[in-house]
PDB file of C-alpha atoms and ligand atoms in Angstrom:
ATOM      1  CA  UNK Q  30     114.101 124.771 102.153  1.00  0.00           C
ATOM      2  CA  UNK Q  31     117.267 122.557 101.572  1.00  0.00           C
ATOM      3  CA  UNK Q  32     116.273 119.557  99.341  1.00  0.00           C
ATOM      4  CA  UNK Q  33     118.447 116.845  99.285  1.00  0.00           C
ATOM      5  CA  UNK Q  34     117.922 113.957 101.075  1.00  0.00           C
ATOM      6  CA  UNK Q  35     113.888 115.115 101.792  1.00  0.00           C
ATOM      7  CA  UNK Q  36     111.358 112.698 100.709  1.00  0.00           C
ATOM      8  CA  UNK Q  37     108.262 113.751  99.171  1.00  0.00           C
ATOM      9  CA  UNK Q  38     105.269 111.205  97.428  1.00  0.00           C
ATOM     10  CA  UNK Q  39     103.771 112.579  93.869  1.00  0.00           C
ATOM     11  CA  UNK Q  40     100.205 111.037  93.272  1.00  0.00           C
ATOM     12  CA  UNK Q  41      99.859 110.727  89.384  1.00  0.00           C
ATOM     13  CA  UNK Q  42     103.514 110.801  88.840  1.00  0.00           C
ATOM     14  CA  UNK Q  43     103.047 108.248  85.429  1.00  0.00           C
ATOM     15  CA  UNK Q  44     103.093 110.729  83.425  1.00  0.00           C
ATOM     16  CA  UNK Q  45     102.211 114.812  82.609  1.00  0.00           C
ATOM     17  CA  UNK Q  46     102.934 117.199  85.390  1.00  0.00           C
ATOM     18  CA  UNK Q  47     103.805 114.345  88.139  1.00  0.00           C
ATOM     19  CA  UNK Q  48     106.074 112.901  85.945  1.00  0.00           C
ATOM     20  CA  UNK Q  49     107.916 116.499  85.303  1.00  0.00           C
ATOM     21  CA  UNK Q  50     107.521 116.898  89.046  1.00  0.00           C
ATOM     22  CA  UNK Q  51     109.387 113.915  89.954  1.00  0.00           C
ATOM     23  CA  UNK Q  52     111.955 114.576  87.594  1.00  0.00           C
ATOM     24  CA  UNK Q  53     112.333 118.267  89.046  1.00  0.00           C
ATOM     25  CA  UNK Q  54     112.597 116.519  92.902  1.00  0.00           C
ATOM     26  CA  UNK Q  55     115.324 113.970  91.600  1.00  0.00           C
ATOM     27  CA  UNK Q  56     117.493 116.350  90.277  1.00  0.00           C
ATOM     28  CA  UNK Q  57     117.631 118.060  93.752  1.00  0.00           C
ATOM     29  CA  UNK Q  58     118.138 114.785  95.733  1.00  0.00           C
ATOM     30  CA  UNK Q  59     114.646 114.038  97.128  1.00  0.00           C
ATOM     31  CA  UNK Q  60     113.813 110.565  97.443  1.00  0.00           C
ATOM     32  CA  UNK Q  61     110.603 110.062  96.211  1.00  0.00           C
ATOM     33  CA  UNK Q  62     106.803 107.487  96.348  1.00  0.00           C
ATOM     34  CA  UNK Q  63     105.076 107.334  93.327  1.00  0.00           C
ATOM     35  CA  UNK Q  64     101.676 106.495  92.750  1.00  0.00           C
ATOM     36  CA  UNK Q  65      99.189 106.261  90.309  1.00  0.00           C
ATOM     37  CA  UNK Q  66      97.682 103.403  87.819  1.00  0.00           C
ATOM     38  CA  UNK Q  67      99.554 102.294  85.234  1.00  0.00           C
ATOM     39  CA  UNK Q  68     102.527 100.174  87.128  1.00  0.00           C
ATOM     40  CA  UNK Q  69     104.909 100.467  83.774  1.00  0.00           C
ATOM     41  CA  UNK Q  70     104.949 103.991  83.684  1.00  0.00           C
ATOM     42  CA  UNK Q  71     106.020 103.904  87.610  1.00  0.00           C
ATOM     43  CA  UNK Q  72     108.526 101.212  86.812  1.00  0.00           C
ATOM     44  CA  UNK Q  73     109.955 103.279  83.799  1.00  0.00           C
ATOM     45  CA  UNK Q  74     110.287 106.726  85.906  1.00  0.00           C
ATOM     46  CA  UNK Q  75     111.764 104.854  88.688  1.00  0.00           C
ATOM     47  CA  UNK Q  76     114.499 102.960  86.402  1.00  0.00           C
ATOM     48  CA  UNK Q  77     115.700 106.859  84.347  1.00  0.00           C
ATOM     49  CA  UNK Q  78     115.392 108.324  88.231  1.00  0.00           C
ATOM     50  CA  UNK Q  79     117.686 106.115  90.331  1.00  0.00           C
ATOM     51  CA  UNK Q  80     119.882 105.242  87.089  1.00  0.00           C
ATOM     52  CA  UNK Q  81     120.527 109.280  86.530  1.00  0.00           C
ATOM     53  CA  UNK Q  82     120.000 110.781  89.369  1.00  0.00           C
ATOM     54  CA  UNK Q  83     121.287 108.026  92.576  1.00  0.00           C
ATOM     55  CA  UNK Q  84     117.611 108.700  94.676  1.00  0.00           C
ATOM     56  CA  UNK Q  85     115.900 106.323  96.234  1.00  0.00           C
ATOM     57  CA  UNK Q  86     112.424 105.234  94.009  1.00  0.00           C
ATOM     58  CA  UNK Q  87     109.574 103.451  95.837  1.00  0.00           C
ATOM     59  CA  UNK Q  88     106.521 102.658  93.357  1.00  0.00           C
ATOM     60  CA  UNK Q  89     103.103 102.075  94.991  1.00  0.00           C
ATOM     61  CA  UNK Q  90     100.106 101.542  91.756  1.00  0.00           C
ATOM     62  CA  UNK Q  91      96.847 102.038  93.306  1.00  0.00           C
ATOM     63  CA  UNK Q  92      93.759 103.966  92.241  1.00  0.00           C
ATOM     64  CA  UNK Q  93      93.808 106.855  94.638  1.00  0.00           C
ATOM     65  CA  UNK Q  94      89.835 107.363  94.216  1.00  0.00           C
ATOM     66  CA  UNK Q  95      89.756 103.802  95.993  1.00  0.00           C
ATOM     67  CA  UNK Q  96      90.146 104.608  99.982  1.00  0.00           C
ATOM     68  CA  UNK Q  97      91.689 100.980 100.788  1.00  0.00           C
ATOM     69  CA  UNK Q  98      93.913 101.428  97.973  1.00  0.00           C
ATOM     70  CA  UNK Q  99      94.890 104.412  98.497  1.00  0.00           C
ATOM     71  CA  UNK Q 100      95.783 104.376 102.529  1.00  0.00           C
ATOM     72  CA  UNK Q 101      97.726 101.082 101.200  1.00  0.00           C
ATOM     73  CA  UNK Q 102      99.682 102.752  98.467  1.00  0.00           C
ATOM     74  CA  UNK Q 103     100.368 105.647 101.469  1.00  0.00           C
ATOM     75  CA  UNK Q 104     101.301 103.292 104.304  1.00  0.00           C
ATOM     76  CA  UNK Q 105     103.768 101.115 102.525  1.00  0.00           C
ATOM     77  CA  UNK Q 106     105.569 104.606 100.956  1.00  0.00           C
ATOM     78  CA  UNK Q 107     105.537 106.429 103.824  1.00  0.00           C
ATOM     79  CA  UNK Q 108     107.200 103.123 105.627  1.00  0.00           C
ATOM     80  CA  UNK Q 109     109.892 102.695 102.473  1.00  0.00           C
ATOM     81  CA  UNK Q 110     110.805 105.973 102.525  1.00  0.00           C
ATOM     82  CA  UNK Q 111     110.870 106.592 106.478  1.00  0.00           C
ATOM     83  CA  UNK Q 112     109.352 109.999 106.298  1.00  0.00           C
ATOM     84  CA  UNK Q 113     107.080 112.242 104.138  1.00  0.00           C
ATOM     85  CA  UNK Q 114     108.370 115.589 104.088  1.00  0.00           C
ATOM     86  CA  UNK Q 115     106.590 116.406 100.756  1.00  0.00           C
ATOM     87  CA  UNK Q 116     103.285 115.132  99.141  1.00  0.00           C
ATOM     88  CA  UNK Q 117     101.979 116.601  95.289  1.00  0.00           C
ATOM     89  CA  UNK Q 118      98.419 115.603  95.305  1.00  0.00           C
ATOM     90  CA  UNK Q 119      98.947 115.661  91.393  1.00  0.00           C
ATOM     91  CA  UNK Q 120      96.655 112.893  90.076  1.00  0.00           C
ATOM     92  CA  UNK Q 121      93.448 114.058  88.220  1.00  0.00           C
ATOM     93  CA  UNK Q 122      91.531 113.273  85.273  1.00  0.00           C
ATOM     94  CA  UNK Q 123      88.731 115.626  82.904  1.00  0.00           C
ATOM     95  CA  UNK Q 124      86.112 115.119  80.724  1.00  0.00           C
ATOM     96  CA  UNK Q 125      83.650 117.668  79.362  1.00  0.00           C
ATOM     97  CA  UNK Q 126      80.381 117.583  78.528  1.00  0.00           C
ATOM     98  CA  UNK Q 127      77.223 119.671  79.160  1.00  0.00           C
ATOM     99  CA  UNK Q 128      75.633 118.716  82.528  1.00  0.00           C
ATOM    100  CA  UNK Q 129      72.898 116.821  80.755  1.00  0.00           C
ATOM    101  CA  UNK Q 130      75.272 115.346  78.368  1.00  0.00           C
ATOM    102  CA  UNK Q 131      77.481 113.891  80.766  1.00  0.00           C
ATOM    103  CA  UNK Q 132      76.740 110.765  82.133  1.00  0.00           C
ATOM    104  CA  UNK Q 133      76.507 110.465  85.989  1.00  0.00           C
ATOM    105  CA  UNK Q 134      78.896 108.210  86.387  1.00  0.00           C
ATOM    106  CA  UNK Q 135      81.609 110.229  84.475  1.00  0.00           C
ATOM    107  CA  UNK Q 136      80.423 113.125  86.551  1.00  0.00           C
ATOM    108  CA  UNK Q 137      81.137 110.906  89.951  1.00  0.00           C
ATOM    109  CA  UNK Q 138      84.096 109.529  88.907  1.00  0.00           C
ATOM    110  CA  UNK Q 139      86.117 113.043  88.073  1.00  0.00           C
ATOM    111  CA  UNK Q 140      84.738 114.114  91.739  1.00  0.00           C
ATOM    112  CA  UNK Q 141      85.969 110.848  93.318  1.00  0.00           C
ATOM    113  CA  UNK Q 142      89.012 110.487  91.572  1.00  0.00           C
ATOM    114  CA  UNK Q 143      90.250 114.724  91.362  1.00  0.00           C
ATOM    115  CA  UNK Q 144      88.308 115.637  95.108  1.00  0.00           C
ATOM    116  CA  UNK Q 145      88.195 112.198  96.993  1.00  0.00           C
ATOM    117  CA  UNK Q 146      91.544 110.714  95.832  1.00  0.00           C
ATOM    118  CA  UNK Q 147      93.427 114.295  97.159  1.00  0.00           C
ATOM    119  CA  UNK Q 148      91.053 113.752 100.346  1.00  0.00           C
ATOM    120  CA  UNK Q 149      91.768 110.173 100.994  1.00  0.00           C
ATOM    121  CA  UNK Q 150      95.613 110.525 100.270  1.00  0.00           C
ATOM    122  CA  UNK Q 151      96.072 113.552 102.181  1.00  0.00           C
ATOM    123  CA  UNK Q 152      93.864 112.316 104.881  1.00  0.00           C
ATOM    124  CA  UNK Q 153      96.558 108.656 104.780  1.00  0.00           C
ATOM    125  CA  UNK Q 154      99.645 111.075 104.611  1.00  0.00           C
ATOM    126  CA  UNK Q 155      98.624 113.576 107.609  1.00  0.00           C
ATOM    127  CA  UNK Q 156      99.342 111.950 110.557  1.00  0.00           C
ATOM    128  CA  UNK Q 157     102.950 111.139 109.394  1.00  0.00           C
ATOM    129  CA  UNK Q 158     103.375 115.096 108.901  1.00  0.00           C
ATOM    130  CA  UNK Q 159     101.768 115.722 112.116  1.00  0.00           C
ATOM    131  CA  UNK Q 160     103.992 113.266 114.119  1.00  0.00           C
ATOM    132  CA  UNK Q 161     107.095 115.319 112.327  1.00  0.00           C
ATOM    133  CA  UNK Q 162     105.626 118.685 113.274  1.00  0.00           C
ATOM    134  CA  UNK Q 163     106.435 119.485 109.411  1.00  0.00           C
ATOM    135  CA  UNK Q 164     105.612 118.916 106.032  1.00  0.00           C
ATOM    136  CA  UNK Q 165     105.164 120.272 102.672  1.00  0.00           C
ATOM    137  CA  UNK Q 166     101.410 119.814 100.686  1.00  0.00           C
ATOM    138  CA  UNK Q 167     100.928 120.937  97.409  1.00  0.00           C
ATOM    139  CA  UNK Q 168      97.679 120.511  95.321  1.00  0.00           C
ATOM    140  CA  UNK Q 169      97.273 120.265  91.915  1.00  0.00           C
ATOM    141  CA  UNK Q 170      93.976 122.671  91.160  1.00  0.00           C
ATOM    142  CA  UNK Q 171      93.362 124.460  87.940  1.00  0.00           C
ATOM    143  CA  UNK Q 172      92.207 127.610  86.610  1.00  0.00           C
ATOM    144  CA  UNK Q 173      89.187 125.705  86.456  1.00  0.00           C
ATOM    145  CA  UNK Q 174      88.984 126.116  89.925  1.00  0.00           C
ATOM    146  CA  UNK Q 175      88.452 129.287  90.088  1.00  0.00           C
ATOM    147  CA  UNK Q 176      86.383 130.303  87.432  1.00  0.00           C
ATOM    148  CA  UNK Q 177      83.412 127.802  86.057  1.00  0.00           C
ATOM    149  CA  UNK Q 178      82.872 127.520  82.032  1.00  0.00           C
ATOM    150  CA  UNK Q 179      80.127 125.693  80.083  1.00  0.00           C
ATOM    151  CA  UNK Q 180      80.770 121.863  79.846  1.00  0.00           C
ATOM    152  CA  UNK Q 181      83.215 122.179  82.794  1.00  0.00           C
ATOM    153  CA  UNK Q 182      80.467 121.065  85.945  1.00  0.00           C
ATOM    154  CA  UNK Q 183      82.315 118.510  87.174  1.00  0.00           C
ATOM    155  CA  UNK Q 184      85.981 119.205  86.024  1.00  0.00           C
ATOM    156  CA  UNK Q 185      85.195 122.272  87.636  1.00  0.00           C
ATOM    157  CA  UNK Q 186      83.018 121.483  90.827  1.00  0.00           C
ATOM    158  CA  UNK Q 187      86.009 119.300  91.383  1.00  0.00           C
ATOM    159  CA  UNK Q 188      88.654 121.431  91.355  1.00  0.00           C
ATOM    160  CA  UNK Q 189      86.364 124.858  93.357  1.00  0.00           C
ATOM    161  CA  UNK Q 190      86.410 121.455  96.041  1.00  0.00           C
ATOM    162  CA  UNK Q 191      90.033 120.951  95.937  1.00  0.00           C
ATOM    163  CA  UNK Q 192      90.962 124.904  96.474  1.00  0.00           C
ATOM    164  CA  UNK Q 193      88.374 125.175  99.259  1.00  0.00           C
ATOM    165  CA  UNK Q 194      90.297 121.587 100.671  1.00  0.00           C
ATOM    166  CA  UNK Q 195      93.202 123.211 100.477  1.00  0.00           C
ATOM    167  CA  UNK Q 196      92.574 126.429 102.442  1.00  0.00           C
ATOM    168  CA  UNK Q 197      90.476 124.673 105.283  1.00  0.00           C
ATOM    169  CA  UNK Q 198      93.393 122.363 105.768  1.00  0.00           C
ATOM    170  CA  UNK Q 199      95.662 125.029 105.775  1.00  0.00           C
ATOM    171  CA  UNK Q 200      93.898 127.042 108.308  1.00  0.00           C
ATOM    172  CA  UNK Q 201      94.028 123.652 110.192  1.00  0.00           C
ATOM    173  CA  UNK Q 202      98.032 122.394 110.236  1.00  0.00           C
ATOM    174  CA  UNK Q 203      99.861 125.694 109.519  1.00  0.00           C
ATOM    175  CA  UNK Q 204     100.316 125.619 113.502  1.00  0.00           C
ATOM    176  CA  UNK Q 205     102.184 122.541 112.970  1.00  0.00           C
ATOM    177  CA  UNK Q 206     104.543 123.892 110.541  1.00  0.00           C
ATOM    178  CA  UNK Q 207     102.683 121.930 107.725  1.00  0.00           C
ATOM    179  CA  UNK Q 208     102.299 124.296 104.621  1.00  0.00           C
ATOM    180  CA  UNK Q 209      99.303 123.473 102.272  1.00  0.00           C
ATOM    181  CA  UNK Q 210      99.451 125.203  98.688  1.00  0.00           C
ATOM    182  CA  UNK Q 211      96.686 125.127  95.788  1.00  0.00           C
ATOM    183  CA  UNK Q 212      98.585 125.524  92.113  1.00  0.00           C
ATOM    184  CA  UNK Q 213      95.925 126.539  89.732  1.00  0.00           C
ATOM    185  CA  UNK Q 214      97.617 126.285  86.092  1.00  0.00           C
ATOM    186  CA  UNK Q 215      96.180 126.584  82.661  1.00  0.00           C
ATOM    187  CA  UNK Q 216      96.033 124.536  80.003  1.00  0.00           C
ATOM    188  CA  UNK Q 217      99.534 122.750  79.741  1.00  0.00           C
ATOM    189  CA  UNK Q 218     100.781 120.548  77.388  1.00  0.00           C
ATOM    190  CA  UNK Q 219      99.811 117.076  78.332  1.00  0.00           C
ATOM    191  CA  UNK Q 220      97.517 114.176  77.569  1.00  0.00           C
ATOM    192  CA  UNK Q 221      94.649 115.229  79.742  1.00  0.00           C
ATOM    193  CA  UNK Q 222      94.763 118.292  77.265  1.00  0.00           C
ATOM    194  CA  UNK Q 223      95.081 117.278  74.606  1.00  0.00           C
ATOM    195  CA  UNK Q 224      92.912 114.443  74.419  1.00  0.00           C
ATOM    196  CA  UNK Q 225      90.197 116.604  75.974  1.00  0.00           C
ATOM    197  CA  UNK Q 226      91.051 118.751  72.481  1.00  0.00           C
ATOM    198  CA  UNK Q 227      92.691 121.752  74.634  1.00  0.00           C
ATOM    199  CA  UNK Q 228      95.900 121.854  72.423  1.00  0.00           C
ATOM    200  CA  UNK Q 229      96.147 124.378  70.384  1.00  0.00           C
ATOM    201  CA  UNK Q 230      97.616 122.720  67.029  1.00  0.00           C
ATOM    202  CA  UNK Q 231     101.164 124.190  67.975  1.00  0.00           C
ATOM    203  CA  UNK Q 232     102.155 122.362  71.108  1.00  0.00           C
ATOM    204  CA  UNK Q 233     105.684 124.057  71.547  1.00  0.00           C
ATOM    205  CA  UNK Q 234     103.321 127.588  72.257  1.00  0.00           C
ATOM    206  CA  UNK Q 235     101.388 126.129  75.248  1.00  0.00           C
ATOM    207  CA  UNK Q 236     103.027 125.492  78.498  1.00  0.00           C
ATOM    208  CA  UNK Q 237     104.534 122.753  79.537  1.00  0.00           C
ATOM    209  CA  UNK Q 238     104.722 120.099  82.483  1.00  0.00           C
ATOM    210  CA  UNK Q 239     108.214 121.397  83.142  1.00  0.00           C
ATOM    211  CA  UNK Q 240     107.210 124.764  83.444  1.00  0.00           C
ATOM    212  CA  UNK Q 241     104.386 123.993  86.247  1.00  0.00           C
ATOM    213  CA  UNK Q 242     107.319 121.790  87.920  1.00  0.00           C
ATOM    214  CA  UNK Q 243     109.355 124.636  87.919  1.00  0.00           C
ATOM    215  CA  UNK Q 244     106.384 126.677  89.907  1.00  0.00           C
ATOM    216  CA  UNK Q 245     106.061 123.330  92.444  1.00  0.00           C
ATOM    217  CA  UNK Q 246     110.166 122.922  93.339  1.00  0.00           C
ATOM    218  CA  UNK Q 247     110.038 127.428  93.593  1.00  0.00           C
ATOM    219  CA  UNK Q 248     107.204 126.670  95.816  1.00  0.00           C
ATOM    220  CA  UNK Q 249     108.614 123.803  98.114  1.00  0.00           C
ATOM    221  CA  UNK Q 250     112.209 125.789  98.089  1.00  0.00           C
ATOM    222  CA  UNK Q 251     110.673 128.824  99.889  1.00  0.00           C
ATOM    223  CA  UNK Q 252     111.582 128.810 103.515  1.00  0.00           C
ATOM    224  CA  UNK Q 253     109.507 126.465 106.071  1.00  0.00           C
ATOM    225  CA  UNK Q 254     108.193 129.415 107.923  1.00  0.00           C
ATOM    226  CA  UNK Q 255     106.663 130.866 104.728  1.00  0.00           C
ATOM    227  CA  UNK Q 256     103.939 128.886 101.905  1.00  0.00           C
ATOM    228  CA  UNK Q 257     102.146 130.420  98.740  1.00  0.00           C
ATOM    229  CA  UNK Q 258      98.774 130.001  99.723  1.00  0.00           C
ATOM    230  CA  UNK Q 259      97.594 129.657  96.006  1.00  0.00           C
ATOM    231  CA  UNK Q 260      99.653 130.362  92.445  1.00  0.00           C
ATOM    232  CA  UNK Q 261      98.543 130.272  89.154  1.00  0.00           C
ATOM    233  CA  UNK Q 262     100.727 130.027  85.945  1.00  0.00           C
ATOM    234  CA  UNK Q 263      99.960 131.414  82.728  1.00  0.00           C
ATOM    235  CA  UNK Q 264     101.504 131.041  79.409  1.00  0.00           C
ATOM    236  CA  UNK Q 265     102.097 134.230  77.577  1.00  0.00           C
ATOM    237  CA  UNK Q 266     101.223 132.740  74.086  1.00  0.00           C
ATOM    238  CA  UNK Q 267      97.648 134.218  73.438  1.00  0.00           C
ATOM    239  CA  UNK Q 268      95.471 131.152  73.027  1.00  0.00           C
TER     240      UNK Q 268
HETATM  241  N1  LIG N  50      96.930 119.543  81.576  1.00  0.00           N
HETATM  242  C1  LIG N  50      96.296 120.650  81.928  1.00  0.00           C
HETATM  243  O1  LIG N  50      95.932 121.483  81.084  1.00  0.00           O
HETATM  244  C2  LIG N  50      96.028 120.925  83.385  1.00  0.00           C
HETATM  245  C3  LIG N  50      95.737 122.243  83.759  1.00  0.00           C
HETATM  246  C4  LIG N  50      95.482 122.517  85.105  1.00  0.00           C
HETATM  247  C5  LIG N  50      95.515 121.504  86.024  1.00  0.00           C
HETATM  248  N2  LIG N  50      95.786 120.223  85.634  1.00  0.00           N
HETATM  249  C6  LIG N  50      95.792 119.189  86.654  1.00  0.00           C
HETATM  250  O2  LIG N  50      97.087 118.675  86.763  1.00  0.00           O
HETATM  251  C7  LIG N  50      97.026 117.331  87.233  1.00  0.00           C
HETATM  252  C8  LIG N  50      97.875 116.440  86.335  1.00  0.00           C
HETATM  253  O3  LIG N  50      97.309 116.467  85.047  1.00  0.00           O
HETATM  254  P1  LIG N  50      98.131 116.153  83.713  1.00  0.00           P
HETATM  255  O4  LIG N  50      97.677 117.155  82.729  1.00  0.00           O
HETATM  256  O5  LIG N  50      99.560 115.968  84.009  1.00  0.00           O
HETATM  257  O6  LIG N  50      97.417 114.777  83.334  1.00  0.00           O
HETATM  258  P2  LIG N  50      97.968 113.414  82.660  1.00  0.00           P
HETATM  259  O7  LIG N  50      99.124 113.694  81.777  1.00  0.00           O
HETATM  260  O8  LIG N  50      96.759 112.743  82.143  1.00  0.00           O
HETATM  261  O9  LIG N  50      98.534 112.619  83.940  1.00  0.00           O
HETATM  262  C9  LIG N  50      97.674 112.281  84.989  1.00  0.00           C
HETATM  263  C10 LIG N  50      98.360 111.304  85.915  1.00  0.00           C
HETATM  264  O10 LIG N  50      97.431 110.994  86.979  1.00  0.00           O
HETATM  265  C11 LIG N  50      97.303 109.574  87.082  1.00  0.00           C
HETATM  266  N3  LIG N  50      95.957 109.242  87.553  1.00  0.00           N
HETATM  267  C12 LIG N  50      94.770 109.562  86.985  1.00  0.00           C
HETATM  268  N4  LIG N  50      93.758 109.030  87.689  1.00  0.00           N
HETATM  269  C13 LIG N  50      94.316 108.366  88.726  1.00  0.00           C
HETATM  270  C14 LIG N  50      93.788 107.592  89.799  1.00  0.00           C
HETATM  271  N5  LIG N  50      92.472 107.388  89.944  1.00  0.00           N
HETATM  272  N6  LIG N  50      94.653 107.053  90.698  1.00  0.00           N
HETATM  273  C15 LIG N  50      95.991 107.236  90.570  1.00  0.00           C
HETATM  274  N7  LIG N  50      96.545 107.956  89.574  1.00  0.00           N
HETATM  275  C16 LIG N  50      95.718 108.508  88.658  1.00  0.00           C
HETATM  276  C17 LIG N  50      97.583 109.070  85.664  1.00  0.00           C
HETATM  277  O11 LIG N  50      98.070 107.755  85.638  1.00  0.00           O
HETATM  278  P3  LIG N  50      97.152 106.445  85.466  1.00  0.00           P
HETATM  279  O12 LIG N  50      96.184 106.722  84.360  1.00  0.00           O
HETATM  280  O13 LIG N  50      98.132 105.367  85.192  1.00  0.00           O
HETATM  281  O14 LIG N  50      96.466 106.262  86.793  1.00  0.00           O
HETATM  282  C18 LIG N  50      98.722 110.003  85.244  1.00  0.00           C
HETATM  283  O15 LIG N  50      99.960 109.516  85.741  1.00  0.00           O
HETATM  284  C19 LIG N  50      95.545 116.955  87.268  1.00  0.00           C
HETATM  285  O16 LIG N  50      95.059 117.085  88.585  1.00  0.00           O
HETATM  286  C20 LIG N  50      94.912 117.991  86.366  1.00  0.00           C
HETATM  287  O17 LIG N  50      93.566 118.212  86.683  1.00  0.00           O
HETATM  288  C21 LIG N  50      96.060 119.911  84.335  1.00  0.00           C
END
């Protein structure tokens, strides 16, 4: 699929993989909606993006595991940008604990933000898609998604949810010529890893954000007739 000139919205675009995403769409010409929290981080991306690259940047900060704010932060993107050919359900967060360690209001709040926030900002974005008979959607997953490991229950009930999102929706809009996609990386280097103590000491060895963006715009450039149901990437550094 030709790029320039599409639009897409990135959901946790602030920083980590939506942030290397974003970058990865500018370079190609996509005009882009960017969401997530932190309003500086938007306002910073948005400044290096249309100063280097000449896109158009529209910033929406909302808390996508908030319904109200997150068919607001939708509405006012998709009306800025006049389309939405592409949306990254990116945004996520982890935390790890044994289930009887973690505190049930962590637990909710990784399945409202990682499960309900794709749900409610898909759920804002569809009808657009629908109305264009078109439309890219990619979600974010993990590996952790696919396989379950001790102190993972939520990170990991979260992301099983968003991979079996993903292929009912797709079984639901491919019809329409809307292509839904579940990217399941490993650990990359970012602040949800490391903080959550997933580096391992030499950072330069794990993968990187740009790598997994590299996956998404591969992904998005495949024809519109055609979608990678679900992809992982690996590194090849032993960890
Ligand atoms: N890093 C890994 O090893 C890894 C591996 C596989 C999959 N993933 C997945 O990849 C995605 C991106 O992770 P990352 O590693 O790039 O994390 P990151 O560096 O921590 O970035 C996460 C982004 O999401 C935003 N965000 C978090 N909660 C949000 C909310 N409630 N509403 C709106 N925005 C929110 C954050 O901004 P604010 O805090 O300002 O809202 C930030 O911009 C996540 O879904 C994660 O589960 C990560």
């Amino acid at each position: 699929m030709e790029l320039q000139n599409r639009t897409a919205i990135i959901t946790g675009a602030g920083k980590g993989i939506g942030k290397a995403a974003a970058i990865a769409l500018a370079k190609e010409g996509v005009h882009l909606g960017i969401i997530a929290r932190n309003s500086s981080d938007l306002e910073s991306l948005q400044s290096l993006l249309t100063s280097t690259y000449g896109i158009k940047v529209y910033c929406a900060p909302a808390d996508i595991a908030d319904k109200e704010a997150a068919d607001g932060a939708i509405q006012s993107l998709a009306e800025q940008l006049g389309s939405i050919d592409i949306l990254i359900n990116n945004a996520g967060i982890a935390q790890f604990g044994t289930l009887l360690d973690m505190d049930p209001v962590q637990w909710n709040n990784i399945i409202q933000t990682n499960l309900m926030g794709t749900y409610y900002v898909t759920r804002a974005a569809l009808p657009t898609m629908l109305k264009q008979s078109s439309g890219t959607i990619l979600n974010i997953a993990s590996t952790a998604g696919e396989r379950g490991f001790a102190t993972g229950s939520a990170y990991c009930a979260s992301k099983f949810a968003v991979i079996g999102l993903t292929e009912a929706l797709m079984q639901e809009v491919r019809k329409s010529n809307i292509r839904v996609t579940a990217l399941t990386p490993s650990t990359v280097n970012t602040e949800l890893a490391v903080n959550n103590g997933l580096s391992i000491g030499d950072e330069d060895r794990m993968m990187q954000p740009e790598d997994v963006a590299e996956l998404i715009l591969a992904t998005i450039k495949l024809p519109q007739r055609v979608f990678i149901k679900t992809a992982g990437i690996w590194t090849t550094n032993p960890q």
